[in-house]
Coordinates of C-alpha atoms in Angstrom, one line a residue:
X233 CA 0.0 0.2 -0.3
X234 CA 1.7 3.4 -1.2
X235 CA 0.9 6.4 1.3
X236 CA 0.6 10.6 0.5
X237 CA 3.0 12.9 3.2
X238 CA 1.1 13.0 6.6
X239 CA -0.6 16.2 5.7
X240 CA -2.4 14.8 3.1
X241 CA -3.3 11.3 4.9
X242 CA -4.7 14.8 7.5
X243 CA -6.8 16.2 5.2
X244 CA -7.3 13.2 3.2
X245 CA -8.7 11.4 6.2
X246 CA -11.0 14.5 6.9
X247 CA -12.3 13.9 3.4
X248 CA -13.7 10.6 4.0
X249 CA -15.2 11.4 7.3
X250 CA -17.4 13.0 4.5
X251 CA -18.1 10.8 1.5
X252 CA -18.5 8.3 3.9
X253 CA -21.7 9.9 5.3
X254 CA -22.7 11.2 1.2
X255 CA -22.3 8.0 0.1
X256 CA -21.3 5.1 1.8
X257 CA -17.6 4.3 0.6
X258 CA -16.5 1.1 1.8
X259 CA -19.8 -0.3 2.2
X260 CA -18.9 -4.1 2.4
X261 CA -21.0 -6.0 -1.0
X262 CA -21.2 -2.8 -1.7
X263 CA -24.5 -1.3 -0.1
X264 CA -26.2 1.2 -2.7
X265 CA -23.9 4.3 -2.6
X266 CA -25.2 7.9 -4.5
X267 CA -26.4 8.3 -7.7
X268 CA -26.6 5.4 -10.2
X269 CA -26.4 6.2 -13.5
X270 CA -30.3 6.1 -15.2
X271 CA -29.2 3.4 -18.2
X272 CA -28.3 -0.7 -17.1
X273 CA -27.0 -1.2 -20.0
X274 CA -23.5 -0.5 -21.3
X275 CA -23.8 0.2 -24.4
X276 CA -20.5 2.4 -25.1
X277 CA -17.2 2.7 -24.1
X278 CA -16.6 3.5 -20.3
X279 CA -20.5 3.3 -19.7
X280 CA -21.7 6.0 -20.9
X281 CA -20.6 9.2 -23.1
X282 CA -19.2 11.5 -20.0
X283 CA -17.1 7.3 -19.4
X284 CA -17.6 7.7 -16.0
X285 CA -17.2 4.0 -15.8
X286 CA -20.6 3.7 -12.7
X287 CA -23.1 1.0 -13.9
X288 CA -26.4 1.7 -12.7
X289 CA -26.2 -2.1 -12.0
X290 CA -24.6 -4.7 -9.4
X291 CA -21.8 -7.0 -10.7
X292 CA -20.6 -9.5 -9.8
X293 CA -20.2 -10.4 -6.1
X294 CA -19.7 -14.0 -6.1
X295 CA -17.9 -15.9 -9.1
X296 CA -21.0 -18.5 -10.2
X297 CA -21.5 -19.0 -14.0
X298 CA -18.6 -18.5 -15.8
X299 CA -19.2 -19.3 -19.9
X300 CA -15.2 -19.1 -22.1
X301 CA -16.2 -17.6 -25.9
X302 CA -12.7 -19.1 -27.6
X303 CA -12.0 -16.3 -30.9
X304 CA -10.6 -17.7 -33.2
X305 CA -7.1 -16.7 -35.1
X306 CA -7.9 -13.4 -33.3
X307 CA -5.2 -12.9 -31.7
X308 CA -5.9 -9.9 -29.2
X309 CA -9.3 -9.1 -27.1
X310 CA -7.8 -5.6 -26.0
X311 CA -11.0 -3.5 -26.6
X312 CA -14.5 -3.4 -24.4
X313 CA -17.3 -5.1 -25.0
X314 CA -20.5 -3.2 -25.2
X315 CA -23.9 -4.8 -23.6
X316 CA -27.1 -4.8 -23.5
X317 CA -30.2 -8.0 -23.1
X318 CA -29.7 -8.9 -26.7
X319 CA -25.6 -10.0 -26.6
X320 CA -22.3 -8.4 -25.8
X321 CA -19.7 -7.1 -28.6
X322 CA -15.9 -7.1 -28.9
X323 CA -14.1 -6.8 -31.6
X324 CA -10.4 -8.4 -32.3
X325 CA -6.5 -8.0 -33.9
X326 CA -6.9 -11.1 -36.0
X327 CA -3.3 -12.5 -38.1
X328 CA -1.9 -11.6 -41.2
X329 CA -3.1 -13.4 -44.9
X330 CA -1.3 -13.2 -47.9
X331 CA -3.0 -14.0 -51.1
X332 CA -0.6 -14.6 -53.5
X333 CA 3.4 -12.3 -53.8
X334 CA 1.5 -9.0 -54.6
X335 CA 1.3 -7.0 -51.2
X336 CA -1.8 -4.9 -52.3
X337 CA -3.5 -8.3 -52.6
X338 CA -2.9 -9.5 -48.0
X339 CA -5.1 -8.3 -46.2
X340 CA -3.3 -6.2 -43.6
X341 CA -4.3 -8.2 -40.8
X342 CA -8.2 -10.1 -40.2
X343 CA -10.0 -8.5 -37.2
X344 CA -13.4 -9.6 -36.8
X345 CA -16.5 -8.1 -35.4
X346 CA -18.4 -10.9 -33.1
X347 CA -21.7 -11.1 -31.3
X348 CA -22.7 -13.2 -28.6
X349 CA -25.5 -14.3 -26.3
X350 CA -24.8 -12.8 -22.6
X351 CA -26.7 -15.8 -20.5
X352 CA -24.3 -17.8 -22.4
X353 CA -22.0 -17.8 -25.3
X354 CA -23.4 -18.9 -28.2
X355 CA -23.1 -16.5 -31.4
X356 CA -25.5 -14.3 -32.8
X357 CA -24.4 -14.5 -35.4
X358 CA -20.8 -16.2 -37.6
X359 CA -17.9 -13.6 -36.7
X360 CA -18.1 -10.4 -39.1
X361 CA -15.4 -9.4 -41.4
X362 CA -15.7 -6.0 -41.7
X363 CA -13.8 -5.4 -45.0
X364 CA -10.6 -6.3 -47.1
X365 CA -7.6 -4.1 -46.2
X366 CA -4.1 -4.0 -48.2
X367 CA -0.7 -4.6 -46.6
X368 CA 0.6 -2.3 -49.0
X369 CA -1.2 0.0 -51.9
X370 CA -0.7 2.0 -55.0
X371 CA 0.8 5.1 -54.8
X372 CA 0.2 7.9 -57.7
X373 CA 3.7 8.6 -59.0
X374 CA 2.5 11.3 -61.0
X375 CA 1.0 13.1 -58.3
X376 CA 2.7 16.7 -57.0
X377 CA 4.4 16.4 -54.2
X378 CA 7.2 14.0 -51.8
X379 CA 6.9 9.9 -51.9
X380 CA 6.7 8.0 -49.6
X381 CA 9.3 5.7 -48.7
X382 CA 8.0 3.0 -51.5
X383 CA 7.8 -1.2 -50.2
X384 CA 8.1 -2.4 -53.3
X385 CA 8.1 -1.8 -56.6
X386 CA 5.5 0.9 -57.6
X387 CA 3.6 -0.5 -54.2
X388 CA 3.7 2.2 -50.5
X389 CA 3.9 0.8 -47.2
X390 CA 0.2 1.4 -46.0
X391 CA 0.8 1.6 -41.9
X392 CA -3.6 0.8 -41.2
X393 CA -4.1 -2.5 -40.1
X394 CA -7.2 -4.2 -39.6
X395 CA -7.7 -4.5 -36.4
X396 CA -10.5 -4.0 -34.7
X397 CA -9.6 -1.8 -31.3
X398 CA -12.5 1.2 -30.7
X399 CA -15.4 -0.1 -28.0
X400 CA -18.6 -0.3 -29.7
X401 CA -21.5 1.8 -29.5
X402 CA -24.5 0.5 -29.5
X403 CA -28.3 2.8 -31.1
X404 CA -30.2 3.2 -28.7
X405 CA -33.1 4.0 -31.2
X406 CA -32.5 0.8 -33.8
X407 CA -30.1 -2.4 -34.2
X408 CA -26.6 -0.9 -35.1
X409 CA -23.6 -0.2 -33.2
X410 CA -20.8 1.8 -34.7
X411 CA -17.8 0.2 -34.4
X412 CA -14.3 1.9 -35.6
X413 CA -11.7 0.4 -36.9
X414 CA -7.4 0.1 -37.1
X415 CA -8.2 0.7 -41.3
X416 CA -9.6 4.5 -40.7
X417 CA -14.1 3.6 -40.7
X418 CA -16.5 3.7 -38.6
X419 CA -18.8 0.8 -39.7
X420 CA -22.2 0.6 -39.0
X421 CA -23.3 -3.2 -37.8
X422 CA -26.6 -5.1 -37.6
X423 CA -26.9 -6.3 -35.0
X424 CA -29.1 -8.8 -35.6
X425 CA -28.2 -9.8 -38.3
X426 CA -24.1 -9.4 -37.5
X427 CA -24.3 -7.3 -41.4
X428 CA -22.8 -3.6 -42.9
X429 CA -25.0 -1.6 -43.1
X430 CA -23.0 1.2 -44.1
X431 CA -18.8 2.0 -44.1
X432 CA -18.0 5.3 -42.6
X433 CA -14.2 6.8 -44.7
X434 CA -12.7 8.9 -43.0
X435 CA -10.6 12.2 -45.2
X436 CA -8.5 14.4 -44.8
X437 CA -10.7 17.5 -47.2
X438 CA -7.6 19.1 -48.5
X439 CA -6.5 15.7 -50.4
X440 CA -9.8 13.6 -50.5
X441 CA -8.1 11.8 -53.6
X442 CA -5.6 9.6 -50.8
X443 CA -6.1 6.4 -49.6
X444 CA -4.3 7.0 -46.2
X445 CA -5.9 10.3 -45.3
X446 CA -7.8 9.4 -42.4
X447 CA -7.0 7.9 -39.3
X448 CA -7.6 5.5 -36.9
X449 CA -10.6 4.7 -34.7
X450 CA -8.7 3.4 -31.8
X451 CA -11.2 4.7 -29.0
X452 CA -14.5 4.1 -29.1
X453 CA -17.6 6.6 -30.5
X454 CA -20.3 7.6 -28.4
X455 CA -23.9 8.9 -29.9
X456 CA -25.7 11.2 -28.4
X457 CA -29.5 12.0 -27.6
X458 CA -29.8 14.0 -30.8
X459 CA -28.0 10.8 -33.6
X460 CA -24.6 12.9 -33.8
X461 CA -21.9 9.6 -33.9
X462 CA -18.3 11.2 -32.3
X463 CA -14.8 9.8 -32.1
X464 CA -11.6 11.5 -33.0
X465 CA -8.9 9.3 -35.5
X466 CA -4.9 7.6 -34.0
X467 CA -2.4 8.8 -36.9
X468 CA 0.9 6.5 -38.7
X469 CA 3.7 7.9 -36.3
X470 CA 5.5 11.1 -38.2
X471 CA 9.2 10.1 -39.6
X472 CA 10.8 14.5 -40.1
X473 CA 14.4 13.2 -41.2
X474 CA 16.2 11.1 -44.3
X475 CA 13.8 9.3 -46.0
X476 CA 11.5 11.6 -45.3
X477 CA 7.8 10.0 -45.6
X478 CA 4.0 12.0 -46.8
X479 CA 2.3 12.0 -43.1
X480 CA -1.2 10.6 -44.5
X481 CA -3.0 9.4 -41.4
X482 CA -4.3 12.9 -40.4
X483 CA -5.8 13.1 -36.1
X484 CA -9.1 14.8 -36.0
X485 CA -13.2 14.1 -34.6
X486 CA -15.1 14.0 -36.2
X487 CA -19.2 14.0 -36.1
X488 CA -21.4 11.8 -38.4
X489 CA -25.9 11.7 -38.5
X490 CA -27.3 8.2 -38.2
X491 CA -26.9 7.7 -42.5
X492 CA -22.8 7.9 -42.3
X493 CA -22.6 11.2 -43.2
X494 CA -19.6 13.3 -42.2
X495 CA -21.7 16.7 -40.5
X496 CA -17.8 17.6 -38.8
X497 CA -14.5 17.7 -38.6
X498 CA -12.0 19.0 -36.8
X499 CA -9.8 20.8 -37.8
X500 CA -11.5 21.2 -40.9
X501 CA -8.2 19.9 -43.3
X502 CA -5.8 18.7 -42.1
X503 CA -4.3 17.0 -39.0
X504 CA -3.4 18.3 -35.6
X505 CA -0.1 17.3 -34.0
X506 CA -0.6 14.2 -31.8
X507 CA -3.0 11.7 -31.9
X508 CA -5.8 10.6 -29.7
X509 CA -6.3 6.9 -27.6
X510 CA -8.8 8.6 -24.7
X511 CA -12.4 8.1 -26.6
X512 CA -14.2 11.5 -27.0
X513 CA -16.9 12.8 -24.3
X514 CA -19.2 15.2 -23.5
X515 CA -20.8 17.6 -21.2
X516 CA -23.6 16.6 -19.4
X517 CA -26.0 18.4 -21.7
X518 CA -23.9 17.1 -24.3
X519 CA -23.3 21.0 -25.8
X520 CA -19.3 21.0 -25.8
X521 CA -17.4 17.5 -26.8
X522 CA -14.4 17.2 -25.2
X523 CA -11.5 15.3 -26.9
X524 CA -7.4 14.5 -25.6
X525 CA -4.7 14.0 -27.7
X526 CA -1.3 11.2 -26.3
X527 CA 2.1 12.1 -26.0
X528 CA 3.8 9.5 -28.0
X529 CA 6.5 11.1 -28.6
X530 CA 8.0 14.6 -27.3
X531 CA 7.3 17.0 -30.1
X532 CA 4.4 18.7 -29.7
X533 CA 2.9 19.6 -27.0
X534 CA -0.2 18.0 -26.6
X535 CA -4.2 19.6 -26.0
X536 CA -7.4 19.6 -24.7
X537 CA -10.4 20.8 -27.2
X538 CA -13.7 22.1 -26.1
X539 CA -16.3 21.2 -29.7
X540 CA -19.2 22.9 -29.7
X541 CA -21.0 20.2 -30.4
X542 CA -23.7 20.6 -32.9
X543 CA -21.0 22.8 -34.9
X544 CA -17.6 20.7 -34.4
X545 CA -17.4 24.6 -33.9
X546 CA -13.8 25.4 -31.4
X547 CA -15.0 26.6 -28.0
X548 CA -11.2 26.9 -27.0
X549 CA -7.9 25.3 -26.4
X550 CA -5.5 24.9 -23.9
X551 CA -1.9 23.4 -24.1
X552 CA -0.5 20.8 -22.1
X553 CA 3.4 20.6 -22.3
X554 CA 5.3 18.0 -21.7
X555 CA 1.6 16.0 -21.0
X556 CA -0.7 14.7 -22.4
X557 CA -4.6 12.1 -22.4
X558 CA -4.8 8.5 -22.3
X559 CA -8.0 8.9 -21.3
X560 CA -10.7 11.0 -19.7
X561 CA -14.5 11.2 -17.5
X562 CA -16.5 14.4 -17.1
X563 CA -17.7 15.7 -13.8
X564 CA -21.0 16.2 -13.2
X565 CA -20.3 18.2 -12.6
X566 CA -18.3 19.8 -15.4
X567 CA -15.4 19.1 -13.9
X568 CA -12.8 17.2 -17.0
X569 CA -11.0 14.4 -15.3
X570 CA -7.9 13.5 -17.1
X571 CA -5.3 10.0 -17.1
X572 CA -2.1 9.5 -19.1
X573 CA 1.7 10.5 -18.8
X574 CA 4.4 13.1 -18.5
X575 CA 7.2 13.4 -20.6
X576 CA 10.5 13.7 -18.1
X577 CA 14.3 13.1 -17.9
X578 CA 13.6 9.7 -16.5
X579 CA 11.4 8.9 -18.9
X580 CA 7.9 8.8 -19.0
X581 CA 5.5 9.1 -15.3
X582 CA 2.0 8.0 -15.3
X583 CA 0.3 11.4 -14.0
X584 CA -3.8 12.4 -13.0
X585 CA -5.3 16.0 -14.0
X586 CA -8.7 18.4 -13.1
X587 CA -9.5 20.5 -15.6
X588 CA -12.6 23.9 -15.5
X589 CA -14.8 24.2 -18.2
X590 CA -15.0 28.2 -17.9
X591 CA -16.9 28.9 -21.3
X592 CA -14.8 30.4 -23.2
X593 CA -11.0 29.0 -21.9
X594 CA -10.4 25.6 -19.9
X595 CA -8.2 26.5 -16.6
X596 CA -6.4 23.3 -15.1
X597 CA -7.9 22.9 -10.7
X598 CA -4.9 20.9 -9.9
X599 CA -2.2 18.6 -12.1
X600 CA -0.3 16.9 -13.9
X601 CA 0.0 14.9 -10.6
X602 CA 2.4 12.3 -10.7
X603 CA 0.5 9.3 -8.9
X604 CA 3.6 6.4 -9.3
X605 CA 6.7 8.8 -8.1
X606 CA 9.3 7.3 -11.4
X607 CA 8.4 4.6 -11.9
X608 CA 10.2 2.6 -15.3
X609 CA 8.2 -0.3 -15.1
X610 CA 4.7 1.6 -15.3
X611 CA 4.2 4.8 -18.2
X612 CA 0.7 6.3 -18.2
X613 CA -2.2 6.2 -16.5
X614 CA -4.5 4.5 -18.4
X615 CA -7.8 4.5 -16.7
X616 CA -10.6 6.7 -14.5
X617 CA -13.7 5.8 -12.9
X618 CA -15.8 8.9 -11.0
X619 CA -17.9 8.1 -8.8
X620 CA -20.5 10.0 -8.1
X621 CA -23.3 11.7 -5.7
X622 CA -26.2 15.0 -5.2
X623 CA -24.4 16.0 -8.4
X624 CA -20.7 16.3 -7.2
X625 CA -18.2 14.0 -8.2
X626 CA -16.6 12.2 -4.6
X627 CA -14.3 10.0 -5.0
X628 CA -12.2 10.0 -8.6
X629 CA -10.6 5.9 -9.4
X630 CA -7.7 5.9 -12.2
X631 CA -5.1 2.5 -13.1
X632 CA -1.6 2.8 -14.9
X633 CA -0.8 0.6 -17.1
X634 CA 1.5 -0.2 -20.2
X635 CA 2.4 -0.9 -23.7
X636 CA 1.4 -5.0 -24.6
X637 CA 4.9 -5.4 -25.7
X638 CA 6.5 -4.7 -22.2
X639 CA 6.5 -7.7 -20.2
X640 CA 6.6 -5.6 -16.7
X641 CA 5.2 -5.9 -13.6
X642 CA 3.6 -2.8 -14.0
X643 CA 1.0 -1.1 -12.0
X644 CA -1.5 0.1 -9.6
X645 CA -4.9 1.4 -8.9
X646 CA -5.6 5.2 -6.9
X647 CA -8.0 6.4 -5.0
X648 CA -8.4 10.2 -5.8
X649 CA -9.8 13.1 -3.7
X650 CA -11.2 14.7 -6.8
X651 CA -11.3 18.2 -5.2
X652 CA -7.3 18.0 -4.7
X653 CA -5.7 15.5 -7.1
X654 CA -4.7 13.5 -3.9
X655 CA -4.2 10.2 -3.9
X656 CA -6.1 8.9 0.1
X657 CA -4.3 5.0 -1.0
X658 CA -3.6 3.3 -3.5
X659 CA -3.9 -1.0 -4.4
X660 CA -0.8 -3.1 -5.7
X661 CA -1.4 -6.2 -7.4
X662 CA 1.6 -7.6 -7.1
X663 CA 0.6 -7.3 -2.8
X664 CA -2.5 -8.8 -3.3
X665 CA -3.8 -12.5 -2.5
X666 CA -3.3 -13.5 -4.6
X667 CA -0.8 -11.5 -6.1
X668 CA -0.7 -11.1 -10.3
X669 CA 2.2 -8.4 -12.0
X670 CA 1.5 -6.3 -15.1
X671 CA -0.4 -3.5 -16.5
X672 CA -4.4 -2.5 -15.4
X673 CA -7.0 -1.9 -17.7
X674 CA -9.6 0.6 -17.5
X675 CA -11.5 1.3 -13.9
X676 CA -15.3 0.0 -13.9
X677 CA -16.8 0.5 -10.6
X678 CA -21.1 -0.6 -10.4
X679 CA -23.9 0.4 -8.9
X680 CA -23.3 -0.4 -5.0
X681 CA -19.5 1.2 -5.2
X682 CA -17.3 -2.2 -6.2
X683 CA -14.7 -1.8 -8.2
X684 CA -14.1 -4.3 -10.6
X685 CA -10.6 -4.1 -13.2
X686 CA -8.1 -6.3 -14.5
X687 CA -4.5 -6.7 -14.5
X688 CA -2.3 -8.1 -17.5
X689 CA -0.2 -10.9 -16.4
X690 CA 3.5 -12.0 -18.0
X691 CA 4.5 -14.2 -20.5
X692 CA 6.9 -15.8 -20.1
X693 CA 11.2 -16.0 -20.8
X694 CA 14.1 -17.1 -20.4
X695 CA 14.3 -15.3 -17.5
X696 CA 10.4 -14.8 -16.0
X697 CA 8.1 -17.6 -15.5
X698 CA 4.3 -17.3 -17.2
X699 CA 1.9 -15.1 -15.6
X700 CA -1.5 -15.4 -16.1
X701 CA -3.4 -12.2 -16.0
X702 CA -6.6 -12.2 -13.6
X703 CA -9.8 -10.1 -13.1
X704 CA -10.8 -8.6 -9.7
X705 CA -13.1 -7.4 -7.5
X706 CA -12.2 -4.9 -4.7
X707 CA -13.5 -3.2 -1.7
X708 CA -12.8 -0.2 -1.1
X709 CA -12.4 1.3 2.7
X710 CA -11.2 3.8 4.3
X711 CA -7.2 2.3 4.5
X712 CA -7.2 -0.2 1.5
X713 CA -8.9 -1.8 -1.6
X714 CA -9.8 -5.8 -0.3
X715 CA -10.2 -7.9 -2.9
X716 CA -13.8 -9.6 -3.2
X717 CA -12.8 -12.0 -5.4
X718 CA -10.7 -13.0 -9.0
X719 CA -10.4 -14.8 -11.5
X720 CA -7.6 -16.0 -13.0
X721 CA -7.1 -16.5 -17.4
X722 CA -6.0 -18.0 -20.0
X723 CA -2.7 -16.0 -21.5
X724 CA -3.3 -12.0 -20.5
X725 CA -6.0 -9.5 -19.8
X726 CA -5.1 -6.3 -22.6
X727 CA -6.3 -3.2 -21.9
X728 CA -10.2 -5.6 -21.9
X729 CA -11.8 -3.8 -19.6
X730 CA -14.8 -6.1 -17.9
X731 CA -17.9 -4.5 -18.8
X732 CA -21.2 -4.5 -17.0
X733 CA -24.6 -6.0 -18.7
X734 CA -28.2 -5.7 -17.1
X735 CA -28.4 -8.9 -16.2
X736 CA -25.4 -8.4 -13.7
X737 CA -23.3 -10.1 -15.2
X738 CA -19.6 -9.0 -16.1
X739 CA -17.9 -9.3 -19.5
X740 CA -14.1 -9.6 -20.7
X741 CA -12.0 -10.3 -23.0
X742 CA -8.7 -11.6 -23.1
X743 CA -5.1 -11.6 -25.6
X744 CA -3.4 -15.3 -26.5
X745 CA 0.7 -15.7 -26.7
X746 CA 1.0 -15.4 -30.2
X747 CA 3.7 -12.3 -30.0
X748 CA 7.2 -10.3 -31.0
X749 CA 7.3 -11.7 -35.2
X750 CA 4.6 -13.7 -34.7
X751 CA 2.1 -10.6 -35.8
X752 CA 4.3 -9.6 -39.1
X753 CA 4.4 -13.9 -40.0
X754 CA 2.1 -13.6 -43.4
X755 CA -0.4 -16.8 -43.4
X756 CA -2.1 -18.1 -45.5
X757 CA -6.1 -17.3 -46.1
X758 CA -7.5 -20.3 -44.3
X759 CA -4.3 -21.6 -42.0
X760 CA -5.6 -22.6 -39.2
X761 CA -2.8 -20.0 -36.6
X762 CA -1.2 -21.7 -32.8
X763 CA -1.6 -19.6 -30.3
X764 CA -3.3 -16.6 -31.8
X765 CA -6.7 -17.9 -29.6
X766 CA -8.3 -15.6 -27.5
X767 CA -10.9 -15.8 -25.2
X768 CA -13.9 -13.9 -24.1
X769 CA -15.4 -13.9 -20.1
X770 CA -19.3 -13.7 -18.8
X771 CA -19.3 -13.9 -15.2
X772 CA -22.4 -14.0 -13.7
X773 CA -23.4 -14.2 -9.9

């Protein structure tokens, strides 16, 4: 357990007493705490359009019935599922499929979209392959301007991939969902049949014929009450040093209507300097859309944007110097909470921050606060959830994590004072009983205040033994987290945050043991790949 400075501990205790009277934090087995969200479904990333991570249902308080579904050749399930009474929906990475000697005919990862029955895990339809995504593409060498670095005679690399990494967003008024993919496209999928209704392709309006003018949709879209679908994109890394590469992909925020027509794009053309990893969020009245850029490089500062939801007009932007956001949530009180990382001389450090929206400008309320000091094993804070009561944010939860390819001991869970940014208490899974190692998933909180979080685990190497991933249900106490239950998975849990369904079930995915250069090996179209079968889990009390 990690503690704060003595003065901070005193103030934290005072706040905790008040909070305990208000919402009953630490009540055993999750007695009702505070205001419960209105919706029972888990229709999008982090439950709702403000990304609170809080369900209106209680999750399982014990491990009773468990069903599993194996996603053949899916490699990784690293996104959070969306769940309603009719289905649980998620996606996979898939493997690279070669179709002859011409690379433009290869399918650069054949990730699929899945729909399962929440009661038993049986498929609702055959896994949906959204569409072919070329490994490389033909570039028009007659076009003006500098050329791409070639990938072969007449061919150029396609950084896009066919991985499904954006959590589906379920439309509350239609039996469809909206799913982002690494190919820069937003898919409208019929939830009853598992078929594409329409496809929207992101683009740079300044270069409409560029096959890679858009960007990867990794954060997961949301849908407003007016029917606008909002999401942001992640562009391929820019390499300015020779040989010069044209920066095709773009970082931008989009609004699309239910017919797949673009309503607005910010910026109107071109790209922002830094990528979007966190899903966009909206204010409680849905008039403002917030988007925060991440910090994969130190070249440019990040920024928090406040956009008019209906028009895309910029209300204000706040420059974030040497730090950026990986996840974000908007409180019922209008405060924007950010989890991310700070770049320093000794590397990347996980941080949290809070920003106040004054209407025409944003102001940092507190932060960026370093959560764990300098811990080389942990690279950023990647998950956030809010516990709200009586129109206020009573508690803030932040989890820390690392890259999937980093076989590290990993992260921690922090309970933070939302008024000051001070940490009340931290939970280290390596010190829990039972213990686990690795970065944590995003945080899920049920109606009674029980916290659910996954821990990645570690794969076997020459110097370390394999540690399977593990899902935890935790009861927050004044000075600790008690483990209510835990469940060990086959393989690891890579960022696949748990979702709570309307039936009270907990749903999440795992990743397989295929890694490293195994992702780059080209497979035949119908070849069955060993060690490439992640498992999806449904846990019921």
